[in-house]
């Protein structure tokens, strides 16, 4: 009971989204952190802001396998439309092997949009003392900071241009409304005029794209964007939390082995005496 109470381990999971093509960078940084933890390099871990580095025992990363998002989400256009390139690539890879292996293959897994950082600790962790310093360390890269600025500027420019086009379309619709003798600003058009229908569809597409672009800006807040986290899940794998059962059984098993060996030794010693 004492050992169980003083050797508890906890799992924490942070779901992140690497932006600007930073997936390989993220995986290499996690590998570096894991090597620092295994080598007990507390000086390095403290230098990046981790307050209790000795509590860290392991860090690893794995993809959130979501093959449907990979095929259907077109990141370039930030829309839920079929990504033909990804789909054709998966078909080509699947022809030479099992599709399940292809989906979980390391080369494929790095193309998923979200990944889970798995942290194992001896005690409780908090956002400010452990999680935030690690995420700040992952986001500390001047190259990706410059890319972030360019991406954000491009998205804002696209939103601005779309809004200008919507204003132009509204002006055109108002002129059409005036020419038709109808002056309702909430007019809904239903017309066999193909050109007018195309204008309305264009406006609808522009409004939808603005919404997608604003959602994209939220994801572009950081190079490694934290989506969510679950902290301090008690680890019950292996013998964690089970020493109160394992140790008594181990001691009994050891006692039985010693007794059997003792009896065997005595029998052999008795035989030696009789033979002599």
Coordinates of C-alpha atoms in Angstrom, one line a residue:
X1 CA 0.0 0.0 0.0
X2 CA 2.9 2.3 0.8
X3 CA 4.6 1.7 -2.5
X4 CA 1.3 2.1 -4.5
X5 CA 0.7 5.4 -2.7
X6 CA 4.3 6.7 -3.5
X7 CA 4.9 5.4 -7.0
X8 CA 1.7 6.5 -8.9
X9 CA 2.2 7.4 -12.5
X10 CA -0.2 9.5 -14.6
X11 CA -0.9 9.9 -18.3
X12 CA -1.6 13.3 -19.9
X13 CA -2.7 13.7 -23.5
X14 CA -2.5 16.9 -25.5
X15 CA -4.1 17.0 -29.0
X16 CA -2.3 19.4 -31.3
X17 CA -2.4 20.5 -34.9
X18 CA 0.9 21.3 -36.6
X19 CA 0.6 24.2 -39.1
X20 CA 2.6 25.5 -42.0
X21 CA 4.1 22.0 -42.8
X22 CA 5.7 21.7 -39.3
X23 CA 4.8 18.0 -38.7
X24 CA 8.3 16.6 -39.2
X25 CA 9.7 19.5 -37.0
X26 CA 7.1 18.5 -34.3
X27 CA 8.1 14.8 -34.3
X28 CA 11.8 15.6 -34.2
X29 CA 11.3 18.0 -31.3
X30 CA 9.3 15.4 -29.3
X31 CA 12.1 12.8 -30.0
X32 CA 14.6 15.3 -28.6
X33 CA 12.5 16.0 -25.5
X34 CA 12.1 12.2 -24.9
X35 CA 15.9 11.7 -25.1
X36 CA 16.4 14.6 -22.6
X37 CA 13.9 13.0 -20.2
X38 CA 15.5 9.5 -20.5
X39 CA 19.0 11.0 -19.9
X40 CA 17.7 12.9 -16.9
X41 CA 18.8 16.2 -18.4
X42 CA 17.0 18.3 -15.8
X43 CA 19.1 21.4 -16.6
X44 CA 17.7 21.5 -20.2
X45 CA 14.2 20.8 -19.0
X46 CA 14.3 23.6 -16.5
X47 CA 15.8 25.9 -19.1
X48 CA 12.6 25.6 -21.2
X49 CA 10.4 26.3 -18.1
X50 CA 9.4 22.8 -16.8
X51 CA 9.3 23.3 -13.0
X52 CA 9.5 19.6 -11.9
X53 CA 11.6 17.9 -14.6
X54 CA 12.3 14.8 -12.4
X55 CA 8.6 14.0 -12.5
X56 CA 8.7 13.4 -16.3
X57 CA 9.3 9.8 -17.3
X58 CA 8.3 9.7 -21.0
X59 CA 7.0 11.8 -23.8
X60 CA 5.9 10.5 -27.2
X61 CA 3.6 11.5 -30.1
X62 CA 1.3 9.6 -32.4
X63 CA -1.2 10.7 -35.1
X64 CA -4.9 10.9 -34.6
X65 CA -5.8 8.4 -37.4
X66 CA -8.6 10.1 -39.4
X67 CA -8.4 8.8 -42.9
X68 CA -11.7 10.5 -43.9
X69 CA -10.4 14.0 -43.0
X70 CA -7.2 13.3 -44.9
X71 CA -9.1 12.4 -48.0
X72 CA -12.0 14.9 -47.8
X73 CA -10.4 18.0 -46.3
X74 CA -8.5 20.2 -48.7
X75 CA -6.2 22.3 -46.6
X76 CA -5.1 24.5 -49.4
X77 CA -8.7 25.8 -50.0
X78 CA -9.6 25.3 -46.3
X79 CA -12.8 23.5 -47.4
X80 CA -14.4 20.2 -46.9
X81 CA -14.0 19.1 -50.5
X82 CA -12.5 15.9 -51.9
X83 CA -8.7 16.1 -51.9
X84 CA -8.0 14.2 -55.1
X85 CA -4.2 14.1 -54.6
X86 CA -4.4 12.4 -51.2
X87 CA -7.1 10.0 -52.4
X88 CA -5.2 8.8 -55.4
X89 CA -2.0 8.5 -53.4
X90 CA -3.8 6.2 -50.9
X91 CA -5.2 4.1 -53.7
X92 CA -1.8 3.7 -55.2
X93 CA -0.2 2.7 -51.9
X94 CA -3.0 0.3 -51.1
X95 CA -2.5 -1.6 -54.3
X96 CA 0.9 -2.9 -53.1
X97 CA -0.2 -3.9 -49.6
X98 CA -2.8 -3.9 -46.8
X99 CA -4.8 -0.7 -46.6
X100 CA -4.8 -0.9 -42.8
X101 CA -1.0 -1.0 -42.8
X102 CA -0.9 2.0 -45.2
X103 CA -3.2 4.0 -43.0
X104 CA -1.0 3.4 -39.9
X105 CA 2.3 3.6 -41.8
X106 CA 4.7 6.3 -40.4
X107 CA 4.9 8.1 -43.8
X108 CA 1.2 8.3 -44.0
X109 CA 0.5 9.1 -40.4
X110 CA 2.5 12.4 -40.5
X111 CA 0.0 13.7 -43.1
X112 CA -2.9 13.6 -40.6
X113 CA -4.0 17.0 -39.4
X114 CA -4.1 16.3 -35.6
X115 CA -1.7 14.4 -33.4
X116 CA -1.6 13.4 -29.7
X117 CA 1.3 14.2 -27.5
X118 CA 1.4 11.5 -24.7
X119 CA 3.1 12.5 -21.5
X120 CA 3.9 10.1 -18.6
X121 CA 4.7 11.6 -15.2
X122 CA 5.2 10.4 -11.6
X123 CA 2.9 13.0 -10.1
X124 CA 0.2 15.5 -11.1
X125 CA 1.0 18.0 -13.9
X126 CA -0.5 21.4 -14.5
X127 CA -0.8 23.6 -17.6
X128 CA 1.3 26.4 -16.3
X129 CA 4.2 24.3 -14.8
X130 CA 4.5 21.6 -17.4
X131 CA 2.2 21.7 -20.5
X132 CA 2.6 25.3 -21.4
X133 CA 6.4 25.3 -21.2
X134 CA 6.6 22.3 -23.5
X135 CA 4.2 23.9 -26.0
X136 CA 6.1 27.2 -25.8
X137 CA 9.3 25.3 -26.5
X138 CA 7.7 23.6 -29.5
X139 CA 6.5 26.9 -30.9
X140 CA 9.9 28.7 -30.4
X141 CA 11.1 28.7 -34.0
X142 CA 11.8 31.9 -36.0
X143 CA 11.3 30.2 -39.4
X144 CA 7.8 29.1 -38.6
X145 CA 7.0 32.4 -36.9
X146 CA 7.8 34.2 -40.2
X147 CA 5.7 31.6 -42.1
X148 CA 2.8 32.2 -39.7
X149 CA 2.9 36.0 -40.4
X150 CA 2.7 35.3 -44.1
X151 CA -0.1 32.8 -43.8
X152 CA -2.2 35.1 -41.6
X153 CA -1.6 38.0 -43.9
X154 CA -2.8 36.0 -46.9
X155 CA -5.9 34.7 -45.1
X156 CA -6.8 38.3 -44.0
X157 CA -6.2 39.5 -47.5
X158 CA -8.5 36.8 -48.9
X159 CA -11.2 37.7 -46.4
X160 CA -10.9 41.4 -47.3
X161 CA -11.2 40.6 -51.0
X162 CA -14.2 38.4 -50.5
X163 CA -15.9 41.0 -48.5
X164 CA -15.3 43.6 -51.2
X165 CA -16.8 41.2 -53.8
X166 CA -19.8 40.6 -51.6
X167 CA -20.4 44.4 -51.4
X168 CA -20.2 44.6 -55.2
X169 CA -22.7 41.8 -55.5
X170 CA -25.0 43.5 -53.0
X171 CA -24.8 46.7 -55.0
X172 CA -25.6 44.8 -58.2
X173 CA -28.6 43.1 -56.6
X174 CA -29.9 46.4 -55.2
X175 CA -29.7 47.9 -58.7
X176 CA -31.6 44.9 -60.0
X177 CA -34.2 45.2 -57.3
X178 CA -34.7 48.9 -58.1
X179 CA -35.0 48.2 -61.8
X180 CA -37.6 45.5 -60.9
X181 CA -39.6 48.0 -58.8
X182 CA -39.0 46.0 -55.6
X183 CA -37.1 47.8 -52.7
X184 CA -36.9 45.2 -50.0
X185 CA -33.4 44.7 -48.5
X186 CA -34.4 41.2 -47.5
X187 CA -35.6 40.2 -51.0
X188 CA -35.1 36.5 -51.9
X189 CA -34.6 36.0 -55.6
X190 CA -36.1 33.1 -57.5
X191 CA -35.6 33.7 -61.1
X192 CA -35.1 31.7 -64.2
X193 CA -32.4 34.2 -65.1
X194 CA -29.3 32.0 -65.1
X195 CA -26.8 34.9 -64.8
X196 CA -28.6 36.1 -61.7
X197 CA -28.7 32.7 -60.1
X198 CA -24.9 32.4 -60.7
X199 CA -24.4 35.7 -58.9
X200 CA -26.4 34.5 -55.9
X201 CA -24.4 31.2 -55.8
X202 CA -21.2 33.2 -56.0
X203 CA -22.3 35.3 -53.0
X204 CA -23.2 32.2 -51.1
X205 CA -19.8 30.6 -51.8
X206 CA -18.0 33.8 -50.8
X207 CA -19.8 34.0 -47.5
X208 CA -19.1 30.3 -46.8
X209 CA -15.4 30.8 -47.7
X210 CA -15.1 33.8 -45.3
X211 CA -16.4 31.6 -42.5
X212 CA -13.8 28.9 -43.3
X213 CA -11.0 31.4 -43.5
X214 CA -11.9 32.8 -40.1
X215 CA -11.9 29.3 -38.7
X216 CA -8.5 28.9 -40.3
X217 CA -7.2 32.0 -38.5
X218 CA -8.0 30.3 -35.2
X219 CA -5.9 27.3 -36.1
X220 CA -3.1 29.7 -37.2
X221 CA -2.6 31.2 -33.7
X222 CA 0.4 29.0 -33.2
X223 CA 2.7 26.8 -35.3
X224 CA 1.8 23.9 -33.0
X225 CA -1.8 24.7 -32.1
X226 CA -3.2 23.1 -28.9
X227 CA -6.7 21.8 -29.6
X228 CA -7.5 20.2 -26.3
X229 CA -5.8 18.3 -23.4
X230 CA -6.7 15.7 -20.8
X231 CA -4.4 15.7 -17.8
X232 CA -3.5 13.3 -15.0
X233 CA -5.2 10.1 -16.0
X234 CA -4.0 7.4 -13.5
X235 CA -1.9 4.8 -15.2
X236 CA -2.9 1.3 -14.3
X237 CA -0.9 -0.5 -16.9
X238 CA 1.6 -3.2 -15.9
X239 CA 2.0 -3.3 -12.1
X240 CA 1.1 0.4 -11.6
X241 CA -1.2 0.6 -8.6
X242 CA -1.2 -3.2 -8.2
X243 CA 1.8 -3.7 -5.9
X244 CA -0.5 -4.4 -3.0
X245 CA -1.5 -7.6 -4.9
X246 CA 1.7 -8.3 -6.8
X247 CA 4.2 -8.2 -3.9
X248 CA 2.3 -10.6 -1.6
X249 CA 2.0 -13.1 -4.5
X250 CA 5.6 -12.6 -5.4
X251 CA 6.7 -13.2 -1.8
X252 CA 4.5 -16.3 -1.4
X253 CA 5.9 -17.7 -4.7
X254 CA 9.4 -17.0 -3.5
X255 CA 8.7 -18.7 -0.2
X256 CA 7.3 -21.8 -2.0
X257 CA 10.4 -22.0 -4.3
X258 CA 12.7 -21.7 -1.3
X259 CA 10.8 -24.4 0.6
X260 CA 10.9 -26.8 -2.5
X261 CA 14.6 -26.2 -3.0
X262 CA 15.2 -26.8 0.7
X263 CA 13.3 -30.1 0.7
X264 CA 15.1 -31.1 -2.5
X265 CA 18.5 -30.3 -1.0
X266 CA 17.7 -32.2 2.2
X267 CA 16.6 -35.3 0.1
X268 CA 19.8 -35.2 -1.9
X269 CA 21.9 -34.7 1.2
X270 CA 20.1 -37.7 2.9
X271 CA 20.8 -39.9 -0.2
X272 CA 24.5 -38.9 -0.1
X273 CA 24.7 -39.9 3.5
X274 CA 22.9 -43.3 2.9
X275 CA 25.2 -44.0 -0.1
X276 CA 28.3 -43.2 1.9

